[in-house]
Amino acid sequence: MVTIASLRSEYRGLILFSMLSLCWGSSFVAIEIGLEHVPPLLFAGLRYAVAGAIVLGYAAVVTDRIRPSGRSEWLVVVVAGVFVIALYHGLLYLGELHVSGAVAATVVSTAPILTVAFAGVLLPSERLSLVGVGGFVLGLVGVVLVVRPSPAALGGEVTFGAILVFASAVAFALGSVLVRPIESDLPLETLQAWSMLLGAGVLLGWAVLRGESVAAIEMTTTALLSYGYLTLVSGVFAFLLYFELLDRSGATQVNLVGYAEPAVAICVSWLVLGSVVDSLTVVGLVTILVGFVVIKRDAFRSLLRSAWTTAPTESRRAAGEHPESRTDGVRTDGGVSVESNSSRSMDEGSCSRFERQE
């Protein structure tokens, strides 16, 4: 039975969902704007160096441990830092030198589907069914509709950029799966902070190898606004929203943020830059979303059923129960998606964005 309290809870959850979608969806456009003034790997590395330090301070306030201990916890941090932060963001920023933020957001929305596919290959307990394979194929078809490769365009700038962005989604998904078997009791906030800091170090080292120079940074107002927005709003503030939404709604609902992000990126890109995507890009996004729904059909069925038949989230939490779907993997803008046995209910993939963050 739907009660007034449950409706209030759902409205709060919807507000959190909308705010997080706005923060992470707009980040693709902010990246596109900032890359006009800052080299890509330096841009990403400096962003996560500051964001990681702030999140570590937050972890010191809300958790009982601010550093990993033992081989397994450091291994989780290394995998997350290298794959989910460094490779994901490095390839994404490099890709956005050649494609728009709206297109990048659409291609990146395949990350949850890729996560399920990698889990099916690498984790025997999560093999994809025939229907799940069909959902994965739909996701790939969606990417093809967005990129529309042709013999004449295969060597083109846009195709190259789309390949880099798709590779970033692959890196994110692979990292999300690799952390799942690793035993860890590290609080999620602490894990996010150390992953950001380690990933920032890798990104800055990569920038040096690529020949990027601090002297190439143009200290314009636009560059500072873009950097500040990505670091403080899409980074730190969005993670606070992410933590609360994950506690309140579980990973399945948080995963849907990944599919709201492209729509937000398309709207923001139109409002700020005057850019308009064509209809095939929108069709591609819808196809990717349908593929995800097919793969996660059981989780969605349970989610819809529980929305009408269960008590409010706060009541369940007060009774000592965990939010419903803490086992799937979450997409965040650079976040860690670790479905390991961490103390913060990583049983569901509260670390699977890591399923993602921009």
PDB file of C-alpha atoms in Angstrom, residues 19-256:
ATOM      1  CA  MET A  19      20.349  16.492  -9.287  1.00  0.00           C
ATOM      2  CA  LEU A  20      22.904  13.713  -9.763  1.00  0.00           C
ATOM      3  CA  SER A  21      21.922  13.313 -13.420  1.00  0.00           C
ATOM      4  CA  LEU A  22      22.335  17.058 -13.923  1.00  0.00           C
ATOM      5  CA  CYS A  23      25.739  17.137 -12.207  1.00  0.00           C
ATOM      6  CA  TRP A  24      27.170  14.196 -14.119  1.00  0.00           C
ATOM      7  CA  GLY A  25      25.420  14.821 -17.434  1.00  0.00           C
ATOM      8  CA  SER A  26      26.583  18.435 -17.590  1.00  0.00           C
ATOM      9  CA  SER A  27      30.131  17.338 -16.779  1.00  0.00           C
ATOM     10  CA  PHE A  28      30.596  16.039 -20.342  1.00  0.00           C
ATOM     11  CA  VAL A  29      29.875  19.515 -21.676  1.00  0.00           C
ATOM     12  CA  ALA A  30      32.113  21.122 -19.033  1.00  0.00           C
ATOM     13  CA  ILE A  31      34.931  18.805 -20.155  1.00  0.00           C
ATOM     14  CA  GLU A  32      34.346  19.776 -23.788  1.00  0.00           C
ATOM     15  CA  ILE A  33      34.566  23.468 -22.867  1.00  0.00           C
ATOM     16  CA  GLY A  34      37.610  23.103 -20.610  1.00  0.00           C
ATOM     17  CA  LEU A  35      39.590  21.160 -23.214  1.00  0.00           C
ATOM     18  CA  GLU A  36      39.741  24.340 -25.278  1.00  0.00           C
ATOM     19  CA  HIS A  37      42.106  25.744 -22.645  1.00  0.00           C
ATOM     20  CA  VAL A  38      43.755  22.841 -20.764  1.00  0.00           C
ATOM     21  CA  PRO A  39      45.596  19.728 -22.035  1.00  0.00           C
ATOM     22  CA  PRO A  40      43.365  16.686 -21.485  1.00  0.00           C
ATOM     23  CA  LEU A  41      45.393  14.484 -19.136  1.00  0.00           C
ATOM     24  CA  LEU A  42      46.576  17.415 -17.034  1.00  0.00           C
ATOM     25  CA  PHE A  43      42.957  18.577 -16.858  1.00  0.00           C
ATOM     26  CA  ALA A  44      41.739  15.197 -15.571  1.00  0.00           C
ATOM     27  CA  GLY A  45      44.698  14.651 -13.243  1.00  0.00           C
ATOM     28  CA  LEU A  46      44.511  18.053 -11.568  1.00  0.00           C
ATOM     29  CA  ARG A  47      40.749  17.688 -11.193  1.00  0.00           C
ATOM     30  CA  TYR A  48      40.965  14.396  -9.329  1.00  0.00           C
ATOM     31  CA  ALA A  49      43.973  15.408  -7.235  1.00  0.00           C
ATOM     32  CA  VAL A  50      41.884  18.164  -5.634  1.00  0.00           C
ATOM     33  CA  ALA A  51      38.621  16.197  -5.563  1.00  0.00           C
ATOM     34  CA  GLY A  52      40.372  13.202  -3.986  1.00  0.00           C
ATOM     35  CA  ALA A  53      41.851  15.353  -1.228  1.00  0.00           C
ATOM     36  CA  ILE A  54      38.424  16.838  -0.438  1.00  0.00           C
ATOM     37  CA  VAL A  55      36.677  13.445  -0.435  1.00  0.00           C
ATOM     38  CA  LEU A  56      39.426  12.070   1.836  1.00  0.00           C
ATOM     39  CA  GLY A  57      38.671  14.875   4.288  1.00  0.00           C
ATOM     40  CA  TYR A  58      34.991  13.963   4.091  1.00  0.00           C
ATOM     41  CA  ALA A  59      35.862  10.309   4.728  1.00  0.00           C
ATOM     42  CA  ALA A  60      37.785  11.345   7.829  1.00  0.00           C
ATOM     43  CA  VAL A  61      34.593  12.881   9.203  1.00  0.00           C
ATOM     44  CA  VAL A  62      32.030  10.196   8.329  1.00  0.00           C
ATOM     45  CA  THR A  63      34.024   6.938   8.538  1.00  0.00           C
ATOM     46  CA  ASP A  64      36.234   5.212  11.081  1.00  0.00           C
ATOM     47  CA  ARG A  65      39.118   4.543   8.655  1.00  0.00           C
ATOM     48  CA  ILE A  66      40.847   6.913   6.257  1.00  0.00           C
ATOM     49  CA  ARG A  67      43.528   4.638   4.805  1.00  0.00           C
ATOM     50  CA  PRO A  68      43.578   1.121   3.369  1.00  0.00           C
ATOM     51  CA  SER A  69      45.317  -1.647   5.259  1.00  0.00           C
ATOM     52  CA  GLY A  70      46.463  -4.985   3.975  1.00  0.00           C
ATOM     53  CA  ARG A  71      47.175  -6.284   0.493  1.00  0.00           C
ATOM     54  CA  SER A  72      43.547  -6.794  -0.584  1.00  0.00           C
ATOM     55  CA  GLU A  73      42.415  -3.271   0.290  1.00  0.00           C
ATOM     56  CA  TRP A  74      45.356  -1.694  -1.488  1.00  0.00           C
ATOM     57  CA  LEU A  75      44.688  -3.966  -4.459  1.00  0.00           C
ATOM     58  CA  VAL A  76      41.104  -2.663  -4.677  1.00  0.00           C
ATOM     59  CA  VAL A  77      42.414   0.910  -4.577  1.00  0.00           C
ATOM     60  CA  VAL A  78      44.988   0.211  -7.305  1.00  0.00           C
ATOM     61  CA  VAL A  79      42.499  -1.498  -9.629  1.00  0.00           C
ATOM     62  CA  ALA A  80      39.934   1.253  -9.105  1.00  0.00           C
ATOM     63  CA  GLY A  81      42.489   4.030  -9.412  1.00  0.00           C
ATOM     64  CA  VAL A  82      44.050   2.685 -12.611  1.00  0.00           C
ATOM     65  CA  PHE A  83      40.967   1.452 -14.472  1.00  0.00           C
ATOM     66  CA  VAL A  84      38.032   3.476 -13.129  1.00  0.00           C
ATOM     67  CA  ILE A  85      39.775   6.810 -12.607  1.00  0.00           C
ATOM     68  CA  ALA A  86      42.935   6.985 -14.753  1.00  0.00           C
ATOM     69  CA  LEU A  87      42.129   4.931 -17.865  1.00  0.00           C
ATOM     70  CA  TYR A  88      38.452   5.807 -17.911  1.00  0.00           C
ATOM     71  CA  HIS A  89      38.950   9.558 -17.587  1.00  0.00           C
ATOM     72  CA  GLY A  90      42.182   9.728 -19.573  1.00  0.00           C
ATOM     73  CA  LEU A  91      40.598   8.055 -22.609  1.00  0.00           C
ATOM     74  CA  LEU A  92      37.374  10.025 -22.159  1.00  0.00           C
ATOM     75  CA  TYR A  93      39.152  13.389 -22.092  1.00  0.00           C
ATOM     76  CA  LEU A  94      41.317  12.421 -25.072  1.00  0.00           C
ATOM     77  CA  GLY A  95      38.205  11.287 -26.934  1.00  0.00           C
ATOM     78  CA  GLU A  96      36.416  14.552 -26.251  1.00  0.00           C
ATOM     79  CA  LEU A  97      39.137  16.338 -28.187  1.00  0.00           C
ATOM     80  CA  HIS A  98      37.411  14.867 -31.257  1.00  0.00           C
ATOM     81  CA  VAL A  99      33.719  14.370 -30.360  1.00  0.00           C
ATOM     82  CA  SER A 100      31.155  16.484 -28.549  1.00  0.00           C
ATOM     83  CA  GLY A 101      30.240  15.998 -24.926  1.00  0.00           C
ATOM     84  CA  ALA A 102      26.743  14.850 -25.931  1.00  0.00           C
ATOM     85  CA  VAL A 103      28.096  12.092 -28.178  1.00  0.00           C
ATOM     86  CA  ALA A 104      30.652  11.092 -25.534  1.00  0.00           C
ATOM     87  CA  ALA A 105      27.931  10.791 -22.888  1.00  0.00           C
ATOM     88  CA  THR A 106      25.859   8.583 -25.194  1.00  0.00           C
ATOM     89  CA  VAL A 107      28.764   6.231 -25.967  1.00  0.00           C
ATOM     90  CA  VAL A 108      29.775   6.067 -22.290  1.00  0.00           C
ATOM     91  CA  SER A 109      26.233   4.997 -21.371  1.00  0.00           C
ATOM     92  CA  THR A 110      27.225   1.516 -22.577  1.00  0.00           C
ATOM     93  CA  ALA A 111      29.370   1.089 -19.441  1.00  0.00           C
ATOM     94  CA  PRO A 112      26.691  -0.738 -17.379  1.00  0.00           C
ATOM     95  CA  ILE A 113      26.047  -3.129 -20.280  1.00  0.00           C
ATOM     96  CA  LEU A 114      29.768  -3.739 -20.726  1.00  0.00           C
ATOM     97  CA  THR A 115      30.077  -4.350 -16.984  1.00  0.00           C
ATOM     98  CA  VAL A 116      27.475  -7.112 -17.160  1.00  0.00           C
ATOM     99  CA  ALA A 117      29.195  -8.601 -20.218  1.00  0.00           C
ATOM    100  CA  PHE A 118      32.633  -8.675 -18.566  1.00  0.00           C
ATOM    101  CA  ALA A 119      31.121 -10.149 -15.411  1.00  0.00           C
ATOM    102  CA  GLY A 120      29.560 -12.896 -17.514  1.00  0.00           C
ATOM    103  CA  VAL A 121      32.953 -13.763 -18.986  1.00  0.00           C
ATOM    104  CA  LEU A 122      35.173 -13.353 -15.901  1.00  0.00           C
ATOM    105  CA  LEU A 123      32.838 -14.386 -13.067  1.00  0.00           C
ATOM    106  CA  PRO A 124      31.360 -17.907 -13.469  1.00  0.00           C
ATOM    107  CA  SER A 125      28.395 -17.092 -11.212  1.00  0.00           C
ATOM    108  CA  GLU A 126      27.239 -14.252 -13.484  1.00  0.00           C
ATOM    109  CA  ARG A 127      27.009 -15.881 -16.907  1.00  0.00           C
ATOM    110  CA  LEU A 128      24.775 -14.068 -19.359  1.00  0.00           C
ATOM    111  CA  SER A 129      21.643 -15.844 -20.537  1.00  0.00           C
ATOM    112  CA  LEU A 130      20.717 -15.906 -24.216  1.00  0.00           C
ATOM    113  CA  VAL A 131      18.334 -12.986 -23.591  1.00  0.00           C
ATOM    114  CA  GLY A 132      21.155 -11.137 -21.803  1.00  0.00           C
ATOM    115  CA  VAL A 133      23.423 -11.624 -24.816  1.00  0.00           C
ATOM    116  CA  GLY A 134      20.653 -10.074 -26.903  1.00  0.00           C
ATOM    117  CA  GLY A 135      20.625  -7.049 -24.596  1.00  0.00           C
ATOM    118  CA  PHE A 136      24.411  -6.717 -24.958  1.00  0.00           C
ATOM    119  CA  VAL A 137      24.099  -6.809 -28.754  1.00  0.00           C
ATOM    120  CA  LEU A 138      21.442  -4.087 -28.577  1.00  0.00           C
ATOM    121  CA  GLY A 139      23.900  -1.931 -26.655  1.00  0.00           C
ATOM    122  CA  LEU A 140      26.532  -2.356 -29.363  1.00  0.00           C
ATOM    123  CA  VAL A 141      23.965  -1.586 -32.051  1.00  0.00           C
ATOM    124  CA  GLY A 142      23.194   1.638 -30.191  1.00  0.00           C
ATOM    125  CA  VAL A 143      26.867   2.650 -30.327  1.00  0.00           C
ATOM    126  CA  VAL A 144      26.970   1.928 -34.079  1.00  0.00           C
ATOM    127  CA  LEU A 145      23.907   4.128 -34.575  1.00  0.00           C
ATOM    128  CA  VAL A 146      25.631   6.967 -32.704  1.00  0.00           C
ATOM    129  CA  VAL A 147      29.010   6.659 -34.454  1.00  0.00           C
ATOM    130  CA  ARG A 148      27.744   5.432 -37.864  1.00  0.00           C
ATOM    131  CA  PRO A 149      31.122   4.144 -39.077  1.00  0.00           C
ATOM    132  CA  SER A 150      31.635   3.896 -42.820  1.00  0.00           C
ATOM    133  CA  PRO A 151      34.654   3.009 -44.987  1.00  0.00           C
ATOM    134  CA  ALA A 152      35.075   6.694 -45.806  1.00  0.00           C
ATOM    135  CA  ALA A 153      34.862   7.788 -42.162  1.00  0.00           C
ATOM    136  CA  LEU A 154      36.868   5.036 -40.435  1.00  0.00           C
ATOM    137  CA  GLY A 155      40.006   7.130 -40.373  1.00  0.00           C
ATOM    138  CA  GLY A 156      38.156  10.308 -39.512  1.00  0.00           C
ATOM    139  CA  GLU A 157      38.506  12.421 -36.409  1.00  0.00           C
ATOM    140  CA  VAL A 158      35.015  11.742 -35.065  1.00  0.00           C
ATOM    141  CA  THR A 159      35.351   7.967 -35.438  1.00  0.00           C
ATOM    142  CA  PHE A 160      38.736   8.044 -33.697  1.00  0.00           C
ATOM    143  CA  GLY A 161      37.310  10.082 -30.839  1.00  0.00           C
ATOM    144  CA  ALA A 162      34.325   7.742 -30.480  1.00  0.00           C
ATOM    145  CA  ILE A 163      36.672   4.749 -30.332  1.00  0.00           C
ATOM    146  CA  LEU A 164      38.645   6.405 -27.521  1.00  0.00           C
ATOM    147  CA  VAL A 165      35.437   7.153 -25.606  1.00  0.00           C
ATOM    148  CA  PHE A 166      34.197   3.583 -26.086  1.00  0.00           C
ATOM    149  CA  ALA A 167      37.590   2.336 -24.844  1.00  0.00           C
ATOM    150  CA  SER A 168      37.078   4.493 -21.738  1.00  0.00           C
ATOM    151  CA  ALA A 169      33.744   2.746 -21.096  1.00  0.00           C
ATOM    152  CA  VAL A 170      35.499  -0.623 -21.553  1.00  0.00           C
ATOM    153  CA  ALA A 171      38.170   0.358 -19.005  1.00  0.00           C
ATOM    154  CA  PHE A 172      35.531   1.468 -16.536  1.00  0.00           C
ATOM    155  CA  ALA A 173      33.499  -1.710 -16.941  1.00  0.00           C
ATOM    156  CA  LEU A 174      36.545  -3.982 -16.679  1.00  0.00           C
ATOM    157  CA  GLY A 175      37.744  -2.248 -13.525  1.00  0.00           C
ATOM    158  CA  SER A 176      34.258  -2.520 -12.015  1.00  0.00           C
ATOM    159  CA  VAL A 177      34.304  -6.287 -12.522  1.00  0.00           C
ATOM    160  CA  LEU A 178      37.906  -6.907 -11.475  1.00  0.00           C
ATOM    161  CA  VAL A 179      37.340  -5.462  -7.999  1.00  0.00           C
ATOM    162  CA  ARG A 180      34.333  -7.658  -7.205  1.00  0.00           C
ATOM    163  CA  PRO A 181      36.157 -10.822  -6.090  1.00  0.00           C
ATOM    164  CA  ILE A 182      38.567  -8.862  -3.868  1.00  0.00           C
ATOM    165  CA  GLU A 183      37.732  -9.046  -0.160  1.00  0.00           C
ATOM    166  CA  SER A 184      37.703  -5.566   1.378  1.00  0.00           C
ATOM    167  CA  ASP A 185      36.101  -3.851   4.370  1.00  0.00           C
ATOM    168  CA  LEU A 186      37.268  -0.397   3.301  1.00  0.00           C
ATOM    169  CA  PRO A 187      34.495   2.242   3.620  1.00  0.00           C
ATOM    170  CA  LEU A 188      33.246   3.412   0.234  1.00  0.00           C
ATOM    171  CA  GLU A 189      34.123   7.066   0.894  1.00  0.00           C
ATOM    172  CA  THR A 190      37.710   6.127   1.759  1.00  0.00           C
ATOM    173  CA  LEU A 191      37.949   3.883  -1.283  1.00  0.00           C
ATOM    174  CA  GLN A 192      36.678   6.671  -3.548  1.00  0.00           C
ATOM    175  CA  ALA A 193      39.162   9.156  -2.100  1.00  0.00           C
ATOM    176  CA  TRP A 194      42.252   6.950  -2.456  1.00  0.00           C
ATOM    177  CA  SER A 195      41.178   5.788  -5.916  1.00  0.00           C
ATOM    178  CA  MET A 196      40.887   9.416  -6.999  1.00  0.00           C
ATOM    179  CA  LEU A 197      44.298  10.294  -5.596  1.00  0.00           C
ATOM    180  CA  LEU A 198      46.037   7.282  -7.122  1.00  0.00           C
ATOM    181  CA  GLY A 199      44.218   7.818 -10.425  1.00  0.00           C
ATOM    182  CA  ALA A 200      45.265  11.467 -10.409  1.00  0.00           C
ATOM    183  CA  GLY A 201      48.898  10.397  -9.998  1.00  0.00           C
ATOM    184  CA  VAL A 202      48.624   8.010 -12.953  1.00  0.00           C
ATOM    185  CA  LEU A 203      46.952  10.687 -15.084  1.00  0.00           C
ATOM    186  CA  LEU A 204      49.626  13.272 -14.289  1.00  0.00           C
ATOM    187  CA  GLY A 205      52.395  10.767 -15.062  1.00  0.00           C
ATOM    188  CA  TRP A 206      50.645   9.900 -18.330  1.00  0.00           C
ATOM    189  CA  ALA A 207      50.452  13.626 -19.127  1.00  0.00           C
ATOM    190  CA  VAL A 208      54.220  13.941 -18.727  1.00  0.00           C
ATOM    191  CA  LEU A 209      54.815  10.960 -21.032  1.00  0.00           C
ATOM    192  CA  ARG A 210      52.452  12.496 -23.585  1.00  0.00           C
ATOM    193  CA  GLY A 211      54.404  15.743 -23.476  1.00  0.00           C
ATOM    194  CA  GLU A 212      51.702  17.890 -21.902  1.00  0.00           C
ATOM    195  CA  SER A 213      52.960  21.003 -20.160  1.00  0.00           C
ATOM    196  CA  VAL A 214      51.556  23.203 -17.435  1.00  0.00           C
ATOM    197  CA  ALA A 215      52.703  26.133 -19.576  1.00  0.00           C
ATOM    198  CA  ALA A 216      50.072  25.133 -22.150  1.00  0.00           C
ATOM    199  CA  ILE A 217      47.248  25.818 -19.689  1.00  0.00           C
ATOM    200  CA  GLU A 218      45.358  29.002 -20.560  1.00  0.00           C
ATOM    201  CA  MET A 219      44.278  30.573 -17.277  1.00  0.00           C
ATOM    202  CA  THR A 220      41.071  32.047 -18.640  1.00  0.00           C
ATOM    203  CA  THR A 221      37.844  32.606 -16.737  1.00  0.00           C
ATOM    204  CA  THR A 222      36.219  29.853 -18.808  1.00  0.00           C
ATOM    205  CA  ALA A 223      38.979  27.389 -17.926  1.00  0.00           C
ATOM    206  CA  LEU A 224      38.734  28.176 -14.209  1.00  0.00           C
ATOM    207  CA  LEU A 225      34.936  27.885 -14.233  1.00  0.00           C
ATOM    208  CA  SER A 226      35.094  24.568 -16.064  1.00  0.00           C
ATOM    209  CA  TYR A 227      37.725  23.192 -13.688  1.00  0.00           C
ATOM    210  CA  GLY A 228      35.903  24.445 -10.600  1.00  0.00           C
ATOM    211  CA  TYR A 229      32.582  23.021 -11.778  1.00  0.00           C
ATOM    212  CA  LEU A 230      34.056  19.601 -12.595  1.00  0.00           C
ATOM    213  CA  THR A 231      36.011  19.404  -9.339  1.00  0.00           C
ATOM    214  CA  LEU A 232      33.512  20.774  -6.830  1.00  0.00           C
ATOM    215  CA  VAL A 233      30.085  20.202  -8.399  1.00  0.00           C
ATOM    216  CA  SER A 234      30.436  17.170 -10.695  1.00  0.00           C
ATOM    217  CA  GLY A 235      33.076  15.743  -8.377  1.00  0.00           C
ATOM    218  CA  VAL A 236      32.683  16.376  -4.658  1.00  0.00           C
ATOM    219  CA  PHE A 237      29.034  17.524  -4.460  1.00  0.00           C
ATOM    220  CA  ALA A 238      27.837  14.847  -6.873  1.00  0.00           C
ATOM    221  CA  PHE A 239      29.521  12.150  -4.797  1.00  0.00           C
ATOM    222  CA  LEU A 240      27.658  13.266  -1.716  1.00  0.00           C
ATOM    223  CA  LEU A 241      24.422  12.946  -3.711  1.00  0.00           C
ATOM    224  CA  TYR A 242      25.610   9.572  -4.996  1.00  0.00           C
ATOM    225  CA  PHE A 243      26.271   8.212  -1.501  1.00  0.00           C
ATOM    226  CA  GLU A 244      22.831   9.283  -0.278  1.00  0.00           C
ATOM    227  CA  LEU A 245      20.967   8.031  -3.364  1.00  0.00           C
ATOM    228  CA  LEU A 246      22.765   4.694  -3.171  1.00  0.00           C
ATOM    229  CA  ASP A 247      21.757   4.280   0.480  1.00  0.00           C
ATOM    230  CA  ARG A 248      18.197   5.337  -0.271  1.00  0.00           C
ATOM    231  CA  SER A 249      17.451   3.583  -3.554  1.00  0.00           C
ATOM    232  CA  GLY A 250      20.071   0.928  -4.281  1.00  0.00           C
ATOM    233  CA  ALA A 251      22.263   0.317  -7.304  1.00  0.00           C
ATOM    234  CA  THR A 252      19.635  -0.482  -9.916  1.00  0.00           C
ATOM    235  CA  GLN A 253      18.109   2.984  -9.664  1.00  0.00           C
ATOM    236  CA  VAL A 254      21.506   4.655  -9.444  1.00  0.00           C
ATOM    237  CA  ASN A 255      22.511   2.824 -12.637  1.00  0.00           C
ATOM    238  CA  LEU A 256      19.743   4.659 -14.463  1.00  0.00           C
TER     239      LEU A 256
END
